[in-house]
Coordinates of C-alpha atoms and ligand atoms in Angstrom, one line a residue:
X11 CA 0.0 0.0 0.0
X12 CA 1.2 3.4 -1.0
X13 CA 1.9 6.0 2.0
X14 CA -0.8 8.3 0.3
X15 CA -3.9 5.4 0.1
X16 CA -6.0 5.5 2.9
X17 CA -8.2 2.2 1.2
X18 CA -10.3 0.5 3.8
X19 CA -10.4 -3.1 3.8
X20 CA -14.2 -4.4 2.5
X21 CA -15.6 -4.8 5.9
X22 CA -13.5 -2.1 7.5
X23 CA -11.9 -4.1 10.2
X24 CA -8.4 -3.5 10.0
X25 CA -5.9 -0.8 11.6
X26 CA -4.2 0.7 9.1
X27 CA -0.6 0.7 8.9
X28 CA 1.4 2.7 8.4
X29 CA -1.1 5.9 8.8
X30 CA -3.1 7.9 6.5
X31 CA -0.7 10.9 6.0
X32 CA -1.7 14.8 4.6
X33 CA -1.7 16.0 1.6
X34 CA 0.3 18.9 1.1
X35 CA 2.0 19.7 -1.7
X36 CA 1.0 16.9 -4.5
X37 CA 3.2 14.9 -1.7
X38 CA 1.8 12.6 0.9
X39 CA 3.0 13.4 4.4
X40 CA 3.1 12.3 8.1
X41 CA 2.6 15.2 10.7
X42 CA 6.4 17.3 11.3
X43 CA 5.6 16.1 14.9
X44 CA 4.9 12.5 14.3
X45 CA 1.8 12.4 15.9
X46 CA -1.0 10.5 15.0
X47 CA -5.2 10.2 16.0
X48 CA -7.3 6.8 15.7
X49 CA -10.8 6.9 14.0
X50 CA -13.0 4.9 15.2
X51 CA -16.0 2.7 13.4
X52 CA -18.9 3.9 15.3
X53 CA -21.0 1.1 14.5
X54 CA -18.7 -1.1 16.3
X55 CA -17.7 0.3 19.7
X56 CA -13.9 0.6 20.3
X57 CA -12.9 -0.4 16.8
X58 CA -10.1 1.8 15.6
X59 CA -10.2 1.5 11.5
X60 CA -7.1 4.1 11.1
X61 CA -4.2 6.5 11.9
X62 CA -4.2 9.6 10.9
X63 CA -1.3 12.3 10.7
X64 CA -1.6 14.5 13.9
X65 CA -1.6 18.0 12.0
X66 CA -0.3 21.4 14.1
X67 CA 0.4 25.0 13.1
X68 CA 3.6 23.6 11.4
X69 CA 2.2 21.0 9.0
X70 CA -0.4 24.4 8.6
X71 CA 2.5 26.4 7.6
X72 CA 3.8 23.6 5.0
X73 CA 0.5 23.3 3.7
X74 CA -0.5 27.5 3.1
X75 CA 3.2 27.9 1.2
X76 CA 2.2 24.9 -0.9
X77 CA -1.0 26.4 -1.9
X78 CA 0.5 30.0 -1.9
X79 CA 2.9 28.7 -4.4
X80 CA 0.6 27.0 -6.4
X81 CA -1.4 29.5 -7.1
X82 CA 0.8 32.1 -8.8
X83 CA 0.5 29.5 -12.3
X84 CA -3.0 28.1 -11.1
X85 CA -4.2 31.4 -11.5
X86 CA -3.2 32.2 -14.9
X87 CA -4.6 28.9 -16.0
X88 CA -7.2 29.2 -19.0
X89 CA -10.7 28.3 -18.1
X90 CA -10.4 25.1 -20.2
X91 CA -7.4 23.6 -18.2
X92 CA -9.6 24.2 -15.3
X93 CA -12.8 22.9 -16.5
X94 CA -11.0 19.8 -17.9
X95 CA -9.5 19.0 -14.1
X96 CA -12.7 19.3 -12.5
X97 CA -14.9 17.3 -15.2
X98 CA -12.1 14.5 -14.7
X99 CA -12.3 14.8 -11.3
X100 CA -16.6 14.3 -11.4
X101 CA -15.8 11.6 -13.9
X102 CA -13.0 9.3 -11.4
X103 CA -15.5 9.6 -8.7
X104 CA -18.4 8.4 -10.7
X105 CA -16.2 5.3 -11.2
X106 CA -14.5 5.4 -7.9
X107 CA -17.4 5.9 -6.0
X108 CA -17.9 2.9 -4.4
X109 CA -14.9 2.7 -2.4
X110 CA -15.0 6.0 -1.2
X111 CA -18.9 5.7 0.1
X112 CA -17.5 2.7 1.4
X113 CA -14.6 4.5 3.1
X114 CA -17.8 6.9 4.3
X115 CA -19.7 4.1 5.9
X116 CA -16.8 2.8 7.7
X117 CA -15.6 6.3 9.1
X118 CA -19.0 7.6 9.9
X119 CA -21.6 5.0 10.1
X120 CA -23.9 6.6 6.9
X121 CA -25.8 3.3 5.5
X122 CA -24.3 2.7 2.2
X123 CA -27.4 2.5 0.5
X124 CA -29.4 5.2 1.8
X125 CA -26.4 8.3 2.7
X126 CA -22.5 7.2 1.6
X127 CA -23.4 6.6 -2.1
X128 CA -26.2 9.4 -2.7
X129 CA -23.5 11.9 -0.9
X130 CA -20.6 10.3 -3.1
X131 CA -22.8 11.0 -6.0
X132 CA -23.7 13.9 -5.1
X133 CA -19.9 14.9 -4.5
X134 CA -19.2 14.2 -8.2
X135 CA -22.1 16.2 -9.3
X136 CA -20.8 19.3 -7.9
X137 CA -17.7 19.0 -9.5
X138 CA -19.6 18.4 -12.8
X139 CA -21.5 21.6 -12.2
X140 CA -18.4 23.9 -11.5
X141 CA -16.3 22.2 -14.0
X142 CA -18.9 23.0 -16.8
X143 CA -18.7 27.3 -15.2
X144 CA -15.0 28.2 -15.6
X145 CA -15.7 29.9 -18.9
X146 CA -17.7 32.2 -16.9
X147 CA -15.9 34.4 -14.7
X148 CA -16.6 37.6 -16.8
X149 CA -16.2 41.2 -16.0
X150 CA -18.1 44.4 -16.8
X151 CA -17.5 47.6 -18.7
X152 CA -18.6 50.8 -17.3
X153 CA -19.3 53.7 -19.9
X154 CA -16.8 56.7 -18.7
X155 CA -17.0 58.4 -22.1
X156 CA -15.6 57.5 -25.3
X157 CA -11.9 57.9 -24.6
X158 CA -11.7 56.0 -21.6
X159 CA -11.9 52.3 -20.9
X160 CA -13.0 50.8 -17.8
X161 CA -13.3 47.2 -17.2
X162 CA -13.7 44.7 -14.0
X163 CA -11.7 41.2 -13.9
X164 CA -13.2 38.5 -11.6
X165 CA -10.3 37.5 -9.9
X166 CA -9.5 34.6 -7.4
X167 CA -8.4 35.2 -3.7
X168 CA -5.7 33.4 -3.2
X169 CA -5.2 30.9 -0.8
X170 CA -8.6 29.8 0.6
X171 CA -9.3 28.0 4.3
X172 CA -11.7 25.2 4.4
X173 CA -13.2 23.8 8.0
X174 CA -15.4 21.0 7.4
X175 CA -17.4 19.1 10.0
X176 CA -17.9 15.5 9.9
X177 CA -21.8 14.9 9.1
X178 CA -21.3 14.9 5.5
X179 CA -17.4 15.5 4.7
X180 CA -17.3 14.3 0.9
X181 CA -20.3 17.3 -0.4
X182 CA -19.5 19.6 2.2
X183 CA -15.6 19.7 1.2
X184 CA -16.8 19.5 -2.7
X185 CA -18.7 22.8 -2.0
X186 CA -15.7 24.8 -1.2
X187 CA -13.1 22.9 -3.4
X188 CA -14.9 22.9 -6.5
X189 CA -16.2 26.8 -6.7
X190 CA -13.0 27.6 -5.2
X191 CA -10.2 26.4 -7.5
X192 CA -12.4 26.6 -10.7
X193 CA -12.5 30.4 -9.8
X194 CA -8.5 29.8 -9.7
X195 CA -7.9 29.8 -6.4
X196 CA -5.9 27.1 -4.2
X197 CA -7.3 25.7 -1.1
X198 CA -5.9 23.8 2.4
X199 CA -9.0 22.0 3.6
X200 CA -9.2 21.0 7.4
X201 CA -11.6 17.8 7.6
X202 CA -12.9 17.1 11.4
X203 CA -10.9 14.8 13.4
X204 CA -14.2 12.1 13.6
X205 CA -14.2 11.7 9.4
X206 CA -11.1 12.6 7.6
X207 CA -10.5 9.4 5.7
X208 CA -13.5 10.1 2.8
X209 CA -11.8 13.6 2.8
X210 CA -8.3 12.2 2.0
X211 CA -9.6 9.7 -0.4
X212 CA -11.6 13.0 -1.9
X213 CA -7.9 14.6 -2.1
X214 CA -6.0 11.8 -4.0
X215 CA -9.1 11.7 -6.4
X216 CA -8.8 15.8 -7.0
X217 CA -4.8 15.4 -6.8
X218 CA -4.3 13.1 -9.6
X219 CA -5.9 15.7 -11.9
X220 CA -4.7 18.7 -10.7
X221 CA -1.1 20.7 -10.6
X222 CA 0.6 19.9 -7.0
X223 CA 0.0 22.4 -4.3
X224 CA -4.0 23.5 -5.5
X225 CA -5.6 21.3 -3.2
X226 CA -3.7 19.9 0.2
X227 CA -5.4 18.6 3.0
X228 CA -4.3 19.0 7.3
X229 CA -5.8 16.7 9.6
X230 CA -6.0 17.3 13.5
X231 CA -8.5 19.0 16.0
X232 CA -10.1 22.7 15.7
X233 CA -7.4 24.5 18.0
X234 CA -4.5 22.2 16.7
X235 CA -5.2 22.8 12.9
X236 CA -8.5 24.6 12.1
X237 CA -7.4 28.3 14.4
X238 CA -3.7 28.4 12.7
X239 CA -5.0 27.8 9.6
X240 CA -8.1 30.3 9.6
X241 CA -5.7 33.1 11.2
X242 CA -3.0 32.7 8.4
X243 CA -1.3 35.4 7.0
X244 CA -1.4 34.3 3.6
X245 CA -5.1 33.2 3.7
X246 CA -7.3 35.2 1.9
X247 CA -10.1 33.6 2.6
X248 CA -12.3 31.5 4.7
X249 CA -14.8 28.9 4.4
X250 CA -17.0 27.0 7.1
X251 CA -19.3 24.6 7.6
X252 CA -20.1 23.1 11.2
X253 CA -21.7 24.7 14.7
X254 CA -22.4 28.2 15.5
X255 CA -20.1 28.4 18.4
X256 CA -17.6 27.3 16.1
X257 CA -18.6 30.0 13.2
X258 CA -18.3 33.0 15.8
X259 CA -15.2 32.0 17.0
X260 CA -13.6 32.4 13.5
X261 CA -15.9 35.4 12.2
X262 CA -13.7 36.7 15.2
X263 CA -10.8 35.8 13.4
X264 CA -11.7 36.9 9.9
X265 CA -12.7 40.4 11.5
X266 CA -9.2 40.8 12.6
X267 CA -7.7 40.1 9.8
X268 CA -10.3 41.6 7.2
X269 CA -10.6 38.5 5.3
X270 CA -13.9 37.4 4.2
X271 CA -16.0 34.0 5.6
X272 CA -18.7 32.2 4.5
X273 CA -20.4 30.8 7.5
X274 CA -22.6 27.6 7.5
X275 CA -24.3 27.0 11.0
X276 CA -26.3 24.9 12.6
X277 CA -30.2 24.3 12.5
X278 CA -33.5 23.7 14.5
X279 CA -36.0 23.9 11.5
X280 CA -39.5 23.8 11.6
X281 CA -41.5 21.6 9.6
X282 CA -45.0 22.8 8.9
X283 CA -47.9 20.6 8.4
X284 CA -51.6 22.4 7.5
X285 CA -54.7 20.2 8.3
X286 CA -55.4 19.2 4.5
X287 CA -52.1 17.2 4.3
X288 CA -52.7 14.3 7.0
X289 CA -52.0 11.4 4.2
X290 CA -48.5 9.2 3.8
X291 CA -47.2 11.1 0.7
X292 CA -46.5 14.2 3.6
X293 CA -45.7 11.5 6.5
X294 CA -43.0 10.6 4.5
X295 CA -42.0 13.8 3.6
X296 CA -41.7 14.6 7.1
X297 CA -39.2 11.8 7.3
X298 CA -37.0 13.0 4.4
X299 CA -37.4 16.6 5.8
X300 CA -36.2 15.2 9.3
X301 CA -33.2 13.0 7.6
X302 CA -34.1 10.0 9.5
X303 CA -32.0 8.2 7.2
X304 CA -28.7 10.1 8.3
X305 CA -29.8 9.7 11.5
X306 CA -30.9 13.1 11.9
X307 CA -26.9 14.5 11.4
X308 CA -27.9 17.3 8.9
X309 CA -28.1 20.8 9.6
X310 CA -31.2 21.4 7.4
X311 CA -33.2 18.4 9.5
X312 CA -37.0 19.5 9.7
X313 CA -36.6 18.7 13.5
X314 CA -39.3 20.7 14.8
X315 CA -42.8 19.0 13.7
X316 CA -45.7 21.4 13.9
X317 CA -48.7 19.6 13.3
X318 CA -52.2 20.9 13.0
X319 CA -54.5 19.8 15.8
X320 CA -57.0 18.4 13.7
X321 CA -54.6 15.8 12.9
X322 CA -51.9 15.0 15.0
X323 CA -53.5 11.7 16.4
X324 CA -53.9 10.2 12.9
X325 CA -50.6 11.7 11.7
X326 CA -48.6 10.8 14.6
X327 CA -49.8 7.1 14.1
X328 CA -48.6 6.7 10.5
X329 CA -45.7 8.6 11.0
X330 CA -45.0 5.7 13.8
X331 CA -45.5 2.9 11.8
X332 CA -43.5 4.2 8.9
X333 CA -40.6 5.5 10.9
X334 CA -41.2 2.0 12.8
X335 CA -40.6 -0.5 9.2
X336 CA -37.6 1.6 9.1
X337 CA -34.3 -0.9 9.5
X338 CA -31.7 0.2 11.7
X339 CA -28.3 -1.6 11.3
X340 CA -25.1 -2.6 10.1
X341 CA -24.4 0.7 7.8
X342 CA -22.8 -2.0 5.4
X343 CA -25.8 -4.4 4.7
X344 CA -27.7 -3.5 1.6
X345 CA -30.9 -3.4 3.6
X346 CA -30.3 -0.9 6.4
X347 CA -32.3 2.4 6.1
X348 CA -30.5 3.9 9.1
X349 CA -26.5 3.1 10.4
X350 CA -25.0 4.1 13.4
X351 CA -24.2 7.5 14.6
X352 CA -21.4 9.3 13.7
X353 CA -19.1 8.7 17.2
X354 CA -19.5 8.4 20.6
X355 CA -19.6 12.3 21.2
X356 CA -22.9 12.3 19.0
X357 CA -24.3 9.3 20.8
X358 CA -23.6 11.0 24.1
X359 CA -24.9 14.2 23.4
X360 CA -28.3 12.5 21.5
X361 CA -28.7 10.4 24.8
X362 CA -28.5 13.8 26.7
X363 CA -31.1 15.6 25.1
X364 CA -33.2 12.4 25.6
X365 CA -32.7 12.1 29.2
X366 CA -33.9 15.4 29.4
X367 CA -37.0 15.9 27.3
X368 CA -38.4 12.5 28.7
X369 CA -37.6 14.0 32.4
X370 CA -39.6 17.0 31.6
X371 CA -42.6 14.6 30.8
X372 CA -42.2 14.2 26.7
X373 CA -43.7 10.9 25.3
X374 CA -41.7 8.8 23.0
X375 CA -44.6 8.2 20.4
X376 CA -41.9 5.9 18.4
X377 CA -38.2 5.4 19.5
X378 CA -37.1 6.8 22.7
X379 CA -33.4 5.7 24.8
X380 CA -31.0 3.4 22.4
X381 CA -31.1 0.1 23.1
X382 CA -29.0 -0.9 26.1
X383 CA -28.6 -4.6 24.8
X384 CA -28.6 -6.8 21.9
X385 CA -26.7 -6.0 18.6
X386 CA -28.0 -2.5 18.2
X387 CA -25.8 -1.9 21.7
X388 CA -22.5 -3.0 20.2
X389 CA -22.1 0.3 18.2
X390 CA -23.3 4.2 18.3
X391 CA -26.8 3.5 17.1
X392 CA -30.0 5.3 18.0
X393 CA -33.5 4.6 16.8
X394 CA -35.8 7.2 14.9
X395 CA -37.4 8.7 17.8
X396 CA -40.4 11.0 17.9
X397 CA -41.8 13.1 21.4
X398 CA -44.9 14.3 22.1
X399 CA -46.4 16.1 25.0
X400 CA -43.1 18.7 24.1
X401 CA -43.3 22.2 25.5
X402 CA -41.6 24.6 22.7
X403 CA -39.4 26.1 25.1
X404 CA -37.6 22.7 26.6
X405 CA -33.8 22.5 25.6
X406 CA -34.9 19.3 23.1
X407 CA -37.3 21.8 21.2
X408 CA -34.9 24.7 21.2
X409 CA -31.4 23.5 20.8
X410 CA -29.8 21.3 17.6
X411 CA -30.0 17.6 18.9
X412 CA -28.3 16.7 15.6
X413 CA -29.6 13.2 16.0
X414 CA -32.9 11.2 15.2
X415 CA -35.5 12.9 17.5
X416 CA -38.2 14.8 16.4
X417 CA -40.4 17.1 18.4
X418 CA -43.7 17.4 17.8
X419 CA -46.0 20.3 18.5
X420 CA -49.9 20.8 17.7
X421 CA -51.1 23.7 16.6
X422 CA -54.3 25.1 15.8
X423 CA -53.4 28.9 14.6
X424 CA -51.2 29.9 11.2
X425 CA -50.2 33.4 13.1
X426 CA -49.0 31.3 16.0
X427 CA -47.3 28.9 14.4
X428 CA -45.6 31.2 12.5
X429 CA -44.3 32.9 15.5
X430 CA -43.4 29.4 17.1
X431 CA -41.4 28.4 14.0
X432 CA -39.5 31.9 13.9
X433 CA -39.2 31.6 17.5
X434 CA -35.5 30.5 17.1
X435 CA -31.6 31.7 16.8
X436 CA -31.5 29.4 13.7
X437 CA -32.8 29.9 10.4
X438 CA -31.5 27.9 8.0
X439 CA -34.4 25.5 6.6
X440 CA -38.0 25.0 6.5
X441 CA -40.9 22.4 4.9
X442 CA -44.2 22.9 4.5
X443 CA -47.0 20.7 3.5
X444 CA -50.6 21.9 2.7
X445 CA -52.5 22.0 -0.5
X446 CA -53.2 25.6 -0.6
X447 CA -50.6 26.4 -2.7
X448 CA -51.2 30.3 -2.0
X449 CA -51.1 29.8 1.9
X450 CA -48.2 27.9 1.7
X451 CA -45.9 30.5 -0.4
X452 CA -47.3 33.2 1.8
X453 CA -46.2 31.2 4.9
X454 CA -42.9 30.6 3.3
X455 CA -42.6 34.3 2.5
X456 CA -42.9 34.6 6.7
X457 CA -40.7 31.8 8.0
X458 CA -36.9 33.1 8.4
X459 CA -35.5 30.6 7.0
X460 CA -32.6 30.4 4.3
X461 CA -34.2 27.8 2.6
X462 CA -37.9 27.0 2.1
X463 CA -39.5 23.9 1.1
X464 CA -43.2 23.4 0.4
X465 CA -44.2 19.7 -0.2
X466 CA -41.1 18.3 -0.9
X467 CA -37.6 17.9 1.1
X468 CA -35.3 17.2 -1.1
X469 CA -31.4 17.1 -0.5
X470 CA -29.5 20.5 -1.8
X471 CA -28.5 20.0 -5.3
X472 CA -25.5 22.2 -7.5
X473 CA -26.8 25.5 -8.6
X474 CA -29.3 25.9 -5.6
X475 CA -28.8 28.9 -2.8
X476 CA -27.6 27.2 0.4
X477 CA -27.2 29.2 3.6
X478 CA -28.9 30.4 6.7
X479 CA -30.2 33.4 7.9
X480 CA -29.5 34.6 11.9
X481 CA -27.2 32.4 13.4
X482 CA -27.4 29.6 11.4
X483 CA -24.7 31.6 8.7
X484 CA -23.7 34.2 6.8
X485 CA -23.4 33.8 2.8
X486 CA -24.2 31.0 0.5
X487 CA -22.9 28.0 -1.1
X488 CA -23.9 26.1 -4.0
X489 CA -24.5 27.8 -7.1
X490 CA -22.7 29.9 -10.2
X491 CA -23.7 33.4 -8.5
X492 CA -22.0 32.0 -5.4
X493 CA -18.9 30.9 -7.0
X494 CA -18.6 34.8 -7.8
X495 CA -19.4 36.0 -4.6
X496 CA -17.5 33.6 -2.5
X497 CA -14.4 32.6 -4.4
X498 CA -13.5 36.1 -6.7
X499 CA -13.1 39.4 -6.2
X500 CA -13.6 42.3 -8.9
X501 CA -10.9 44.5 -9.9
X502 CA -11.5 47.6 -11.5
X503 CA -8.9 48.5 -14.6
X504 CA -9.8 52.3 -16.3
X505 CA -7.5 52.8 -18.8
X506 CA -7.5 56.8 -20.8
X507 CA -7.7 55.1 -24.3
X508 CA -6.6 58.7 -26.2
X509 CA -3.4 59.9 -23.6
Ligands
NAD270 P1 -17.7 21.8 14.8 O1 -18.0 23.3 14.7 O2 -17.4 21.3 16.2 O3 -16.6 21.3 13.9 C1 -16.5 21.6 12.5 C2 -15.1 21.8 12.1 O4 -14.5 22.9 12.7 C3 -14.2 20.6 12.4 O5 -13.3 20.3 11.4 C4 -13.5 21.0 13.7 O6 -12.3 20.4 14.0 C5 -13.3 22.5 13.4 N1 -13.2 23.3 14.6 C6 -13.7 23.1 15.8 N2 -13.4 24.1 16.7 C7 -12.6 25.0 15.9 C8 -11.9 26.2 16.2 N3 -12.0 26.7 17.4 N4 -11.2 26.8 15.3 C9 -11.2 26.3 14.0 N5 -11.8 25.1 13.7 C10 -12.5 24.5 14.6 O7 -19.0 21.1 14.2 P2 -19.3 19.5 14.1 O8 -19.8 19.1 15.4 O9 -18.2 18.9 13.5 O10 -20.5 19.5 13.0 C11 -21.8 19.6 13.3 C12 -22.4 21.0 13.2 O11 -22.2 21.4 11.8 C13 -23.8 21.2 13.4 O12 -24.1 22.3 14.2 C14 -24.4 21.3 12.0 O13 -25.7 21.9 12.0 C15 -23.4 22.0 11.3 N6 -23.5 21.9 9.9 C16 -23.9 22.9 9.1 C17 -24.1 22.8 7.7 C18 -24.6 23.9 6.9 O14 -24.4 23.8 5.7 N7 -25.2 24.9 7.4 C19 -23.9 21.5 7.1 C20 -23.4 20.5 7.9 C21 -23.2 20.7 9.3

């Protein structure tokens, strides 16, 4: 085995050896201090399924002159070169996909069938999509009279840091390191300690198609790696995905320094259900919306149910027998729906907010504490879990559980509810599900909410607007416009054509 491949073994049992090193420079590297982390499978307790390289603010250093470097000819690359890179990049992970939802699934306990290979997909999409929008960075004229020319350039940053969390690593990485270097800039990407491996494998795929130094990758913890990197001199600018807390912390940092940040927070979001949608096309809409299937690990999770009193006993009771068929298992085996959480921390912290809502008096109408024997016990897994009986302002109704449990709340008023659903820090999703096409956009006009779903829940595809509004972020991700906002800057040229 090569010191760069991180390739897990098919049922992701063994230690690898030696460890997964970084990627900095087209050159695959241990840490300068030698250090490494274990990463764990979560669906089996205690099983350690790698090293990784032990990243500090030196390997940081390496990694920001290597990108630095690179991009004074990356740059100046034609948007052809570019596009081609990108496209070839979408193309080896349509091929290569399976091993890398594989590697997913073993690193973060996504059920292959249901998460690791609609992300990994997913991942080669956005590539696709940026690669086919190099030719596009144009600029402007502005009329100043007819002997002067003045024109804008769109042009890159520079060197661009990347902080992704671990609940999807493969799409959330591809949405900064696609826009980014097809825009020209270079990028040092700092996965979370709890899933680098799919990001690494992500690296090797983007390095064998690109120049050395465009894309590196720094593993290690949030003060070790993620501070020096975001505080950089050289970095021009920053890009995050993961919790609020986390977000203000660098916004801090960016502020100091004047660099720019995209900022993608956390969630609490409300779905919406009106009294003519009580039937199992919504119920299971409510399930997409509330990414059972990821076990609840996604910041746009529809975790807040607000269901119209006239039919919350009938809608809780399907909702219960569909979220009840649902398997939960070995993330591996073709026919789970749900694997395991994502790491103890998450299993912990889900258990917590458990503890605490059924203390307070909440019913488990489905689900309720993980199992405390039997297979289910012998990894990180919850069950799909849904309380009634909930008062809106308990910590399991307010705060991001990031985990399978659903809240849900009756109502009987559309002002009310509206005020309950904006009743929040977060805004970054929505759903809602009614008939009245007309009541529905003019609720979705009133929820604060970055993005707004009515009677569907889809996943967020290349090209749409992603973001949050109050604390859930600041900026978007995802589409062309974005790639100019985030990843260029315009430069104004005015030239005196008749000196
Ligand atoms: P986190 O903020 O703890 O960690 C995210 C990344 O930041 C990790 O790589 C971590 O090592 C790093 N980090 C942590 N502390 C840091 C610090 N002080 N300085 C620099 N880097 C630091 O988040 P998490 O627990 O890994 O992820 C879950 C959170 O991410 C949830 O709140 C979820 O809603 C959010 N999220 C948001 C989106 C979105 O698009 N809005 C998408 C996915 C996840």
């Amino acid at each position: 085995m090569d010191r760069g491949t991180i390739r897990l073994e098919e049922n992701v049992t063994q230690t690898l050896n030696p460890p997964a090193h970084m990627l900095i420079d087209g050159t695959w590297l241990p840490s300068v201090s030698g250090r490494t982390f274990s990463v764990e499978d979560p669906s089996v307790r205690g099983r350690v399924i790698a090293e990784v390289a032990r990243g500090d603010g030196d390997d940081v250093e390496r990694a920001v002159a290597a990108a630095a470097a690179a991009f004074r000819t990356w740059r100046k690359t034609t948007w052809t070169q570019r596009g081609r890179a990108l496209i070839a990049i979408a193309e080896q992970l349509e091929t290569s996909g399976e091993e890398l939802a594989r590697t997913l699934a073993g690193e973060t306990g996504a059920a292959i069938r249901t998460q690791a290979r609609p992300e990994i997909a997913l991942t080669a999409e956005i590539f696709r999509y940026f690669g086919g929008l190099t030719s596009q960075l144009k600029g402007e004229t502005t009329p100043l009279g007819e002997g002067m020319l003045s024109y804008t350039r769109r042009e890159p940053w520079g060197v661009v840091a990347a902080i992704v969390p671990w609940n999807a690593p493969a799409s959330l990485s591809a949405h900064k390191i696609a826009p980014a270097i097809a825009a020209g800039n270079t990028i040092v990407i700092k996965p979370s300690v709890e899933a680098p491996l799919t990001v690494l494998a992500l690296a090797r795929i983007c390095q064998a198609h690109l120049p050395k130094g465009v894309v590196n990758v720094v593993t290690g913890s949030g003060a070790d790696v993620g501070m020096p990197l975001a505080s950089h001199p050289l970095v021009r600018k920053i890009t995050f995905t993961g919790n609020t807390d986390t977000g203000k912390a660098l916004l801090h940092v960016a502020a100091d320094r004047i660099v720019p940040a995209t900022l993608e927070l956390g969630g609490k979001s409300p779905s919406l259900v009106y009294a003519d949608s009580d039937d199992m096309r919504v119920v299971d809409g409510v399930i997409a919306a509330m990414r059972f299937t990821r076990q609840g690990q996604s910041c746009s999770a529809g975790s807040r149910l607000f269901l119209h009193q006239d039919i919350f006993g009938s809608f809780m009771s399907k909702l219960a027998t569909r979220l009840s068929a649902l398997k939960v298992g070995d993330p591996l085996d073709e026919a789970t729906d749900i694997g395991s959480l994502a790491n103890k921390r998450q299993f912990e912290r889900v258990c917590s907010f458990l503890e605490d809502g059924i203390a307070q008096g909440a019913r488990a109408v489905v689900g309720g504490m993980p199992p405390a024997s039997g297979p289910l016990a012998a990894g990180y897994y919850a069950l799909p879990t849904v309380l009634a009986d909930v008062t809106p302002a308990w910590r399991v109704a307010r705060e991001e559980v990031f985990g399978p449990v659903l809240v849900a709340i009756p109502w009987k008023d559309e002002d009310e509810v509206i005020r309950l659903a904006n009743d929040t820090h977060y805004g970054l999703a929505a759903y809602i599900w009614s008939r009245d096409l007309g009541r529905a956009l003019r609720a979705a006009h009133e929820i604060e909410a970055g993005w707004i779903q009515i009677n569907q829940a889809g996943k967020v595809q290349p090209g749409h607007f992603f973001g949050g509004q109050k604390q859930s972020g600041l900026g978007r991700e995802g589409s062309f416009e974005i790639m100019l906002e985030n990843y260029t800057q315009r430069k104004n040229v005015t030239v005196n054509i008749e000196p």
